[in-house]
mmCIF file of C-alpha atoms and ligand atoms in Angstrom:
data_model
loop_
_atom_site.group_PDB
_atom_site.id
_atom_site.type_symbol
_atom_site.label_atom_id
_atom_site.label_comp_id
_atom_site.label_asym_id
_atom_site.label_seq_id
_atom_site.Cartn_x
_atom_site.Cartn_y
_atom_site.Cartn_z
ATOM 1 C CA MET A 1 -0.089 0.062 0.231
ATOM 2 C CA THR A 2 1.320 3.545 -0.871
ATOM 3 C CA ALA A 3 1.456 6.671 1.673
ATOM 4 C CA ARG A 4 -1.677 7.913 -0.096
ATOM 5 C CA GLU A 5 -3.581 4.923 0.194
ATOM 6 C CA ALA A 6 -2.575 4.356 3.576
ATOM 7 C CA LEU A 7 -3.492 7.714 4.889
ATOM 8 C CA ALA A 8 -6.957 7.484 3.485
ATOM 9 C CA THR A 9 -7.607 4.608 5.036
ATOM 10 C CA ALA A 10 -6.807 5.170 8.131
ATOM 11 C CA GLU A 11 -8.435 8.456 8.163
ATOM 12 C CA GLN A 12 -11.756 6.543 7.102
ATOM 13 C CA ARG A 13 -11.281 3.969 9.748
ATOM 14 C CA LEU A 14 -10.487 6.464 12.362
ATOM 15 C CA ALA A 15 -13.241 8.672 11.789
ATOM 16 C CA ALA A 16 -15.846 5.272 11.501
ATOM 17 C CA ALA A 17 -13.998 5.042 15.219
ATOM 18 C CA GLY A 18 -15.170 8.153 16.376
ATOM 19 C CA ILE A 19 -12.212 9.840 16.744
ATOM 20 C CA ASP A 20 -11.939 13.895 16.371
ATOM 21 C CA SER A 21 -9.416 14.082 14.373
ATOM 22 C CA PRO A 22 -8.726 11.365 12.547
ATOM 23 C CA ARG A 23 -7.041 12.985 9.614
ATOM 24 C CA VAL A 24 -4.237 14.347 12.316
ATOM 25 C CA ASP A 25 -3.965 11.089 13.869
ATOM 26 C CA ALA A 26 -3.659 9.288 10.614
ATOM 27 C CA GLU A 27 -0.490 11.649 9.351
ATOM 28 C CA LEU A 28 1.057 11.055 13.473
ATOM 29 C CA LEU A 29 0.732 7.006 12.511
ATOM 30 C CA LEU A 30 2.350 7.089 9.670
ATOM 31 C CA ALA A 31 4.706 9.327 10.476
ATOM 32 C CA HIS A 32 5.655 7.314 13.090
ATOM 33 C CA VAL A 33 5.994 4.215 11.234
ATOM 34 C CA LEU A 34 7.872 5.656 7.940
ATOM 35 C CA GLY A 35 9.622 7.850 10.686
ATOM 36 C CA THR A 36 9.085 10.941 9.821
ATOM 37 C CA THR A 37 7.736 14.203 10.858
ATOM 38 C CA ARG A 38 3.341 14.954 9.537
ATOM 39 C CA SER A 39 4.385 17.167 6.969
ATOM 40 C CA GLY A 40 7.126 14.629 5.993
ATOM 41 C CA VAL A 41 4.259 12.012 4.934
ATOM 42 C CA TYR A 42 3.145 14.107 2.216
ATOM 43 C CA ALA A 43 6.880 14.582 0.953
ATOM 44 C CA ASP A 44 6.804 11.419 -0.967
ATOM 45 C CA LEU A 45 2.186 9.935 -1.602
ATOM 46 C CA ASP A 46 3.762 7.210 -3.264
ATOM 47 C CA ARG A 47 6.192 4.963 -1.374
ATOM 48 C CA GLU A 48 5.022 1.777 0.307
ATOM 49 C CA VAL A 49 4.365 1.299 4.068
ATOM 50 C CA ASP A 50 5.256 -1.956 5.322
ATOM 51 C CA GLY A 51 2.436 -3.647 8.101
ATOM 52 C CA SER A 52 4.004 -1.998 10.975
ATOM 53 C CA LEU A 53 0.619 0.522 10.414
ATOM 54 C CA GLU A 54 -1.419 -1.970 11.575
ATOM 55 C CA PRO A 55 -1.353 -2.847 14.631
ATOM 56 C CA LEU A 56 -0.843 0.642 15.463
ATOM 57 C CA LEU A 57 -3.994 1.580 13.659
ATOM 58 C CA SER A 58 -5.858 -1.175 15.299
ATOM 59 C CA ARG A 59 -5.316 0.276 18.722
ATOM 60 C CA ARG A 60 -6.329 3.960 17.859
ATOM 61 C CA GLU A 61 -9.184 2.387 16.260
ATOM 62 C CA GLN A 62 -10.012 0.194 19.579
ATOM 63 C CA ARG A 63 -9.369 3.994 21.297
ATOM 64 C CA GLU A 64 -6.454 3.607 22.728
ATOM 65 C CA PRO A 65 -4.608 7.364 23.350
ATOM 66 C CA LEU A 66 -2.565 8.239 20.822
ATOM 67 C CA ALA A 67 0.180 9.348 23.112
ATOM 68 C CA TYR A 68 0.545 5.189 24.202
ATOM 69 C CA VAL A 69 0.677 4.248 20.249
ATOM 70 C CA LEU A 70 3.561 6.577 19.620
ATOM 71 C CA GLY A 71 5.051 5.138 22.495
ATOM 72 C CA GLU A 72 6.411 9.563 23.463
ATOM 73 C CA TRP A 73 4.357 13.164 23.294
ATOM 74 C CA GLY A 74 5.531 16.692 23.567
ATOM 75 C CA PHE A 75 5.136 18.311 27.012
ATOM 76 C CA ARG A 76 6.932 22.206 26.439
ATOM 77 C CA ARG A 77 9.922 21.627 24.922
ATOM 78 C CA LEU A 78 9.983 17.995 25.651
ATOM 79 C CA ILE A 79 9.268 14.718 24.210
ATOM 80 C CA LEU A 80 8.540 12.538 27.201
ATOM 81 C CA LYS A 81 8.039 8.659 26.982
ATOM 82 C CA THR A 82 4.461 8.395 27.442
ATOM 83 C CA ASP A 83 2.500 4.210 28.388
ATOM 84 C CA ALA A 84 -0.095 3.318 30.633
ATOM 85 C CA ARG A 85 1.549 3.551 33.829
ATOM 86 C CA ALA A 86 0.767 6.861 33.903
ATOM 87 C CA LEU A 87 -1.327 9.793 32.490
ATOM 88 C CA VAL A 88 -0.509 11.300 29.096
ATOM 89 C CA PRO A 89 0.492 14.839 30.140
ATOM 90 C CA ARG A 90 -2.274 17.472 28.331
ATOM 91 C CA PRO A 91 -1.739 20.746 26.276
ATOM 92 C CA GLU A 92 -2.830 22.346 28.972
ATOM 93 C CA THR A 93 -0.708 21.182 32.034
ATOM 94 C CA GLU A 94 2.063 23.213 30.192
ATOM 95 C CA ILE A 95 0.207 26.267 32.133
ATOM 96 C CA VAL A 96 0.650 24.513 35.138
ATOM 97 C CA VAL A 97 4.096 25.312 34.183
ATOM 98 C CA GLU A 98 3.918 28.500 32.794
ATOM 99 C CA ARG A 99 2.553 29.930 35.692
ATOM 100 C CA ALA A 100 5.115 28.633 37.644
ATOM 101 C CA LEU A 101 8.378 29.585 35.892
ATOM 102 C CA VAL A 102 6.441 33.525 36.379
ATOM 103 C CA LEU A 103 5.866 32.978 40.388
ATOM 104 C CA LEU A 104 9.625 31.182 40.996
ATOM 105 C CA GLU A 105 11.368 34.545 38.849
ATOM 106 C CA GLY A 106 13.721 36.732 40.938
ATOM 107 C CA ILE A 107 13.890 33.182 43.435
ATOM 108 C CA PRO A 108 17.672 32.582 42.800
ATOM 109 C CA ALA A 109 17.610 28.696 43.134
ATOM 110 C CA PRO A 110 14.349 27.473 44.377
ATOM 111 C CA ARG A 111 13.033 24.609 45.481
ATOM 112 C CA VAL A 112 10.390 22.928 44.189
ATOM 113 C CA LEU A 113 7.837 19.974 44.723
ATOM 114 C CA ASP A 114 4.923 18.013 42.523
ATOM 115 C CA ILE A 115 2.603 16.693 43.706
ATOM 116 C CA GLY A 116 1.362 13.441 42.059
ATOM 117 C CA VAL A 117 4.072 13.869 39.222
ATOM 118 C CA GLY A 118 3.050 11.087 37.213
ATOM 119 C CA SER A 119 5.336 10.738 33.925
ATOM 120 C CA GLY A 120 7.521 13.342 35.219
ATOM 121 C CA ALA A 121 5.813 16.095 33.140
ATOM 122 C CA ILE A 122 5.912 19.298 35.088
ATOM 123 C CA ALA A 123 8.781 18.096 37.376
ATOM 124 C CA LEU A 124 10.979 18.105 33.923
ATOM 125 C CA ALA A 125 9.797 19.905 32.042
ATOM 126 C CA LEU A 126 10.505 22.738 35.259
ATOM 127 C CA LYS A 127 13.678 21.901 36.064
ATOM 128 C CA ASP A 128 14.733 22.058 32.279
ATOM 129 C CA GLU A 129 13.340 25.374 32.229
ATOM 130 C CA ARG A 130 14.979 26.777 35.312
ATOM 131 C CA PRO A 131 17.432 25.123 35.591
ATOM 132 C CA ASP A 132 18.843 26.471 38.649
ATOM 133 C CA ALA A 133 15.565 24.567 41.147
ATOM 134 C CA GLU A 134 15.866 21.926 42.909
ATOM 135 C CA VAL A 135 13.154 19.861 41.561
ATOM 136 C CA VAL A 136 11.563 16.659 43.523
ATOM 137 C CA GLY A 137 8.588 15.048 42.610
ATOM 138 C CA VAL A 138 6.233 12.344 45.293
ATOM 139 C CA ASP A 139 3.817 9.740 43.727
ATOM 140 C CA VAL A 140 1.654 6.784 45.525
ATOM 141 C CA SER A 141 1.910 5.047 42.015
ATOM 142 C CA ARG A 142 4.943 2.870 41.708
ATOM 143 C CA ASP A 143 4.269 2.178 38.021
ATOM 144 C CA ALA A 144 4.438 6.556 37.647
ATOM 145 C CA LEU A 145 7.551 6.929 39.351
ATOM 146 C CA SER A 146 8.759 4.229 37.073
ATOM 147 C CA LEU A 147 8.438 6.039 33.843
ATOM 148 C CA ALA A 148 9.349 9.251 35.907
ATOM 149 C CA ARG A 149 12.664 7.837 36.612
ATOM 150 C CA GLU A 150 12.698 6.926 33.323
ATOM 151 C CA ASN A 151 12.559 10.255 30.920
ATOM 152 C CA ALA A 152 14.624 11.740 34.213
ATOM 153 C CA HIS A 153 17.009 9.325 33.294
ATOM 154 C CA ALA A 154 16.162 9.607 28.876
ATOM 155 C CA LEU A 155 16.053 13.886 29.086
ATOM 156 C CA GLY A 156 19.010 13.839 31.816
ATOM 157 C CA LEU A 157 17.567 15.995 33.755
ATOM 158 C CA ASP A 158 18.835 15.547 37.682
ATOM 159 C CA VAL A 159 15.036 15.546 39.653
ATOM 160 C CA GLU A 160 14.171 13.133 42.625
ATOM 161 C CA LEU A 161 11.513 11.668 42.224
ATOM 162 C CA ARG A 162 10.172 9.426 44.456
ATOM 163 C CA GLU A 163 6.857 7.980 46.929
ATOM 164 C CA GLY A 164 5.106 10.782 48.670
ATOM 165 C CA GLY A 165 1.255 11.233 49.169
ATOM 166 C CA LEU A 166 -0.409 14.679 49.346
ATOM 167 C CA GLU A 167 0.931 15.391 52.549
ATOM 168 C CA SER A 168 4.619 15.444 51.708
ATOM 169 C CA ALA A 169 4.476 19.389 51.839
ATOM 170 C CA ALA A 170 5.219 19.840 54.971
ATOM 171 C CA ALA A 171 9.174 20.751 54.673
ATOM 172 C CA GLY A 172 9.438 24.183 53.552
ATOM 173 C CA TRP A 173 9.554 24.566 50.217
ATOM 174 C CA ASP A 174 9.385 27.665 47.572
ATOM 175 C CA LEU A 175 6.821 26.520 45.457
ATOM 176 C CA VAL A 176 4.706 23.189 45.223
ATOM 177 C CA VAL A 177 3.150 22.024 41.948
ATOM 178 C CA SER A 178 -0.123 19.397 41.736
ATOM 179 C CA ASN A 179 -1.909 18.465 38.816
ATOM 180 C CA PRO A 180 -4.256 16.179 40.948
ATOM 181 C CA PRO A 181 -7.321 13.732 39.918
ATOM 182 C CA TYR A 182 -9.640 15.363 40.454
ATOM 183 C CA VAL A 183 -12.521 13.998 38.476
ATOM 184 C CA ASP A 184 -15.656 12.689 39.715
ATOM 185 C CA THR A 185 -16.445 9.643 37.700
ATOM 186 C CA LEU A 186 -15.418 8.233 34.408
ATOM 187 C CA GLU A 187 -18.763 7.635 33.252
ATOM 188 C CA GLY A 188 -19.453 9.499 30.329
ATOM 189 C CA LEU A 189 -16.308 10.411 28.944
ATOM 190 C CA GLN A 190 -14.135 10.213 26.352
ATOM 191 C CA PRO A 191 -13.220 5.938 25.479
ATOM 192 C CA GLU A 192 -9.546 6.893 25.742
ATOM 193 C CA LEU A 193 -9.910 7.829 29.481
ATOM 194 C CA GLN A 194 -10.461 4.320 30.146
ATOM 195 C CA TYR A 195 -6.907 3.588 29.372
ATOM 196 C CA GLU A 196 -5.289 5.631 31.602
ATOM 197 C CA PRO A 197 -4.778 4.898 35.424
ATOM 198 C CA ALA A 198 -7.766 5.154 37.245
ATOM 199 C CA ARG A 199 -6.124 6.674 40.163
ATOM 200 C CA ALA A 200 -4.430 9.525 38.532
ATOM 201 C CA LEU A 201 -7.606 10.785 36.942
ATOM 202 C CA VAL A 202 -10.415 10.333 40.182
ATOM 203 C CA GLY A 203 -10.497 12.187 42.930
ATOM 204 C CA GLN A 204 -12.191 14.327 44.952
ATOM 205 C CA GLY A 205 -10.819 17.351 47.424
ATOM 206 C CA PHE A 206 -6.982 16.434 47.202
ATOM 207 C CA HIS A 207 -6.916 20.422 45.740
ATOM 208 C CA GLU A 208 -8.144 21.340 49.359
ATOM 209 C CA ARG A 209 -6.224 18.884 51.114
ATOM 210 C CA ILE A 210 -2.435 19.749 49.679
ATOM 211 C CA ALA A 211 -3.456 22.999 49.635
ATOM 212 C CA ARG A 212 -4.359 22.450 53.598
ATOM 213 C CA SER A 213 -0.968 20.396 53.848
ATOM 214 C CA ALA A 214 1.439 23.182 51.888
ATOM 215 C CA HIS A 215 4.544 24.601 53.355
ATOM 216 C CA THR A 216 5.187 26.704 50.651
ATOM 217 C CA ARG A 217 6.159 30.156 49.415
ATOM 218 C CA PHE A 218 3.095 29.408 46.225
ATOM 219 C CA LEU A 219 1.225 27.064 45.609
ATOM 220 C CA VAL A 220 0.264 26.102 42.339
ATOM 221 C CA LEU A 221 -3.157 23.768 41.234
ATOM 222 C CA GLU A 222 -4.649 23.024 37.555
ATOM 223 C CA VAL A 223 -8.624 22.653 38.588
ATOM 224 C CA GLY A 224 -11.212 21.145 36.158
ATOM 225 C CA ASP A 225 -13.615 22.247 34.624
ATOM 226 C CA GLY A 226 -16.520 24.894 37.066
ATOM 227 C CA GLN A 227 -13.931 23.981 40.181
ATOM 228 C CA ALA A 228 -11.476 27.468 39.924
ATOM 229 C CA GLU A 229 -13.923 29.857 41.988
ATOM 230 C CA ALA A 230 -13.742 26.437 44.585
ATOM 231 C CA VAL A 231 -10.325 25.682 44.784
ATOM 232 C CA ALA A 232 -9.536 30.185 45.194
ATOM 233 C CA ALA A 233 -11.684 30.106 47.807
ATOM 234 C CA ALA A 234 -10.328 27.561 49.921
ATOM 235 C CA LEU A 235 -7.070 29.140 49.308
ATOM 236 C CA SER A 236 -7.733 32.024 50.846
ATOM 237 C CA VAL A 237 -9.813 30.651 53.330
ATOM 238 C CA VAL A 238 -6.742 28.318 54.278
ATOM 239 C CA GLY A 239 -4.802 31.777 54.542
ATOM 240 C CA TYR A 240 -3.295 32.343 51.003
ATOM 241 C CA ARG A 241 -2.913 36.061 49.156
ATOM 242 C CA ALA A 242 -2.725 37.316 45.749
ATOM 243 C CA VAL A 243 -5.363 33.987 45.050
ATOM 244 C CA THR A 244 -5.116 33.766 41.157
ATOM 245 C CA ILE A 245 -7.205 32.072 38.173
ATOM 246 C CA THR A 246 -5.806 31.225 34.997
ATOM 247 C CA TYR A 247 -7.585 30.394 31.930
ATOM 248 C CA ASP A 248 -6.703 28.918 28.492
ATOM 249 C CA LEU A 249 -7.272 30.463 25.133
ATOM 250 C CA ALA A 250 -10.583 28.809 24.678
ATOM 251 C CA GLY A 251 -11.105 30.802 28.285
ATOM 252 C CA LEU A 252 -11.778 28.170 30.775
ATOM 253 C CA ALA A 253 -9.662 28.199 33.863
ATOM 254 C CA ARG A 254 -7.284 25.687 34.240
ATOM 255 C CA VAL A 255 -5.219 26.859 36.953
ATOM 256 C CA VAL A 256 -5.637 29.020 40.597
ATOM 257 C CA ASP A 257 -2.403 29.692 42.318
ATOM 258 C CA GLY A 258 -1.578 31.790 46.044
ATOM 259 C CA SER A 259 1.239 32.442 48.146
ATOM 260 C CA ARG A 260 1.438 33.198 51.228
HETATM 261 C C1 SAM B 1 -3.704 13.525 37.398
HETATM 262 S S1 SAM B 1 -2.156 12.798 36.837
HETATM 263 C C2 SAM B 1 -0.672 13.754 36.952
HETATM 264 C C3 SAM B 1 0.189 13.511 36.484
HETATM 265 C C4 SAM B 1 1.149 14.499 35.872
HETATM 266 N N1 SAM B 1 1.542 15.007 36.791
HETATM 267 C C5 SAM B 1 0.618 15.288 34.726
HETATM 268 O O1 SAM B 1 0.151 16.552 34.763
HETATM 269 O O2 SAM B 1 1.030 15.117 33.770
HETATM 270 C C6 SAM B 1 -2.726 12.679 39.268
HETATM 271 C C7 SAM B 1 -1.619 12.154 39.661
HETATM 272 O O3 SAM B 1 -1.583 11.969 40.950
HETATM 273 C C8 SAM B 1 -0.827 10.700 41.924
HETATM 274 N N2 SAM B 1 -0.985 10.812 43.289
HETATM 275 C C9 SAM B 1 -2.625 10.068 42.750
HETATM 276 N N3 SAM B 1 -3.426 10.289 43.884
HETATM 277 C C10 SAM B 1 -2.453 10.369 44.841
HETATM 278 C C11 SAM B 1 -2.257 10.943 46.546
HETATM 279 N N4 SAM B 1 -2.791 10.797 46.608
HETATM 280 N N5 SAM B 1 -0.947 11.683 46.551
HETATM 281 C C12 SAM B 1 0.290 12.064 45.810
HETATM 282 N N6 SAM B 1 0.114 11.300 44.248
HETATM 283 C C13 SAM B 1 -1.308 10.619 43.850
HETATM 284 C C14 SAM B 1 -1.005 9.933 40.406
HETATM 285 O O4 SAM B 1 -0.578 8.606 39.942
HETATM 286 C C15 SAM B 1 -0.868 10.888 39.448
HETATM 287 O O5 SAM B 1 0.203 10.372 38.519
#
């Protein structure tokens, strides 16, 4: 089959499977198999595509997240290894990193803790963009920690990764950051979420617990749809000042932070 035919077939099958962006997904799968970029796929549409596309296409057709099928995913300036051991890093989480970097401006060699480090996305991006920071990431999931360690090693980023729960921030930190589980239930949500670790997604009250127990100058939290106001209020109640809500480009509240 030529690349042109493979692209058309893949797009059609992914659309039939209910995927929102069948063309982009087809391009990325084909690019992966051909060892090129999305635009590189179009450089020679007559080239032959071997059988290695089929198993990947079939996984995506079954609604496995594209990042797991490809085995890697971009986050800020990094390419992270991604698999079912940890949540796929989301674009909105890049705003968490952005906010943390703003708050850390002017603080030399800051001490930073990421609670629920997952694949390492936030912790590693912060270390990458603030090399003078001392960054620690904790998680209750050993699977996630093993993936985060592989990512840290592959990227040559010196981040301490260890087991730890929500109350890990009792010692003094300059900044505590977290993208905690904040979904009530996976019911009715897109099928891709079923492939991700449930305890990375489902949880209630995590923001408040972190805010209460953290000893930190700055706290930066990712929030779910409709949660920002309540989380901002909870931060104020436990003594955070300058509580700020940051919105994404679509106008959705994504991040709440405060200082004390
Ligand atoms: C939404 S994921 C975030 C992963 C990563 N920080 C990111 O933004 O892509 C939440 C993470 O919190 C971890 N987690 C769940 N319960 C926890 C707890 N009680 N203490 C610490 N981490 C927890 C999960 O294992 C998961 O890795």
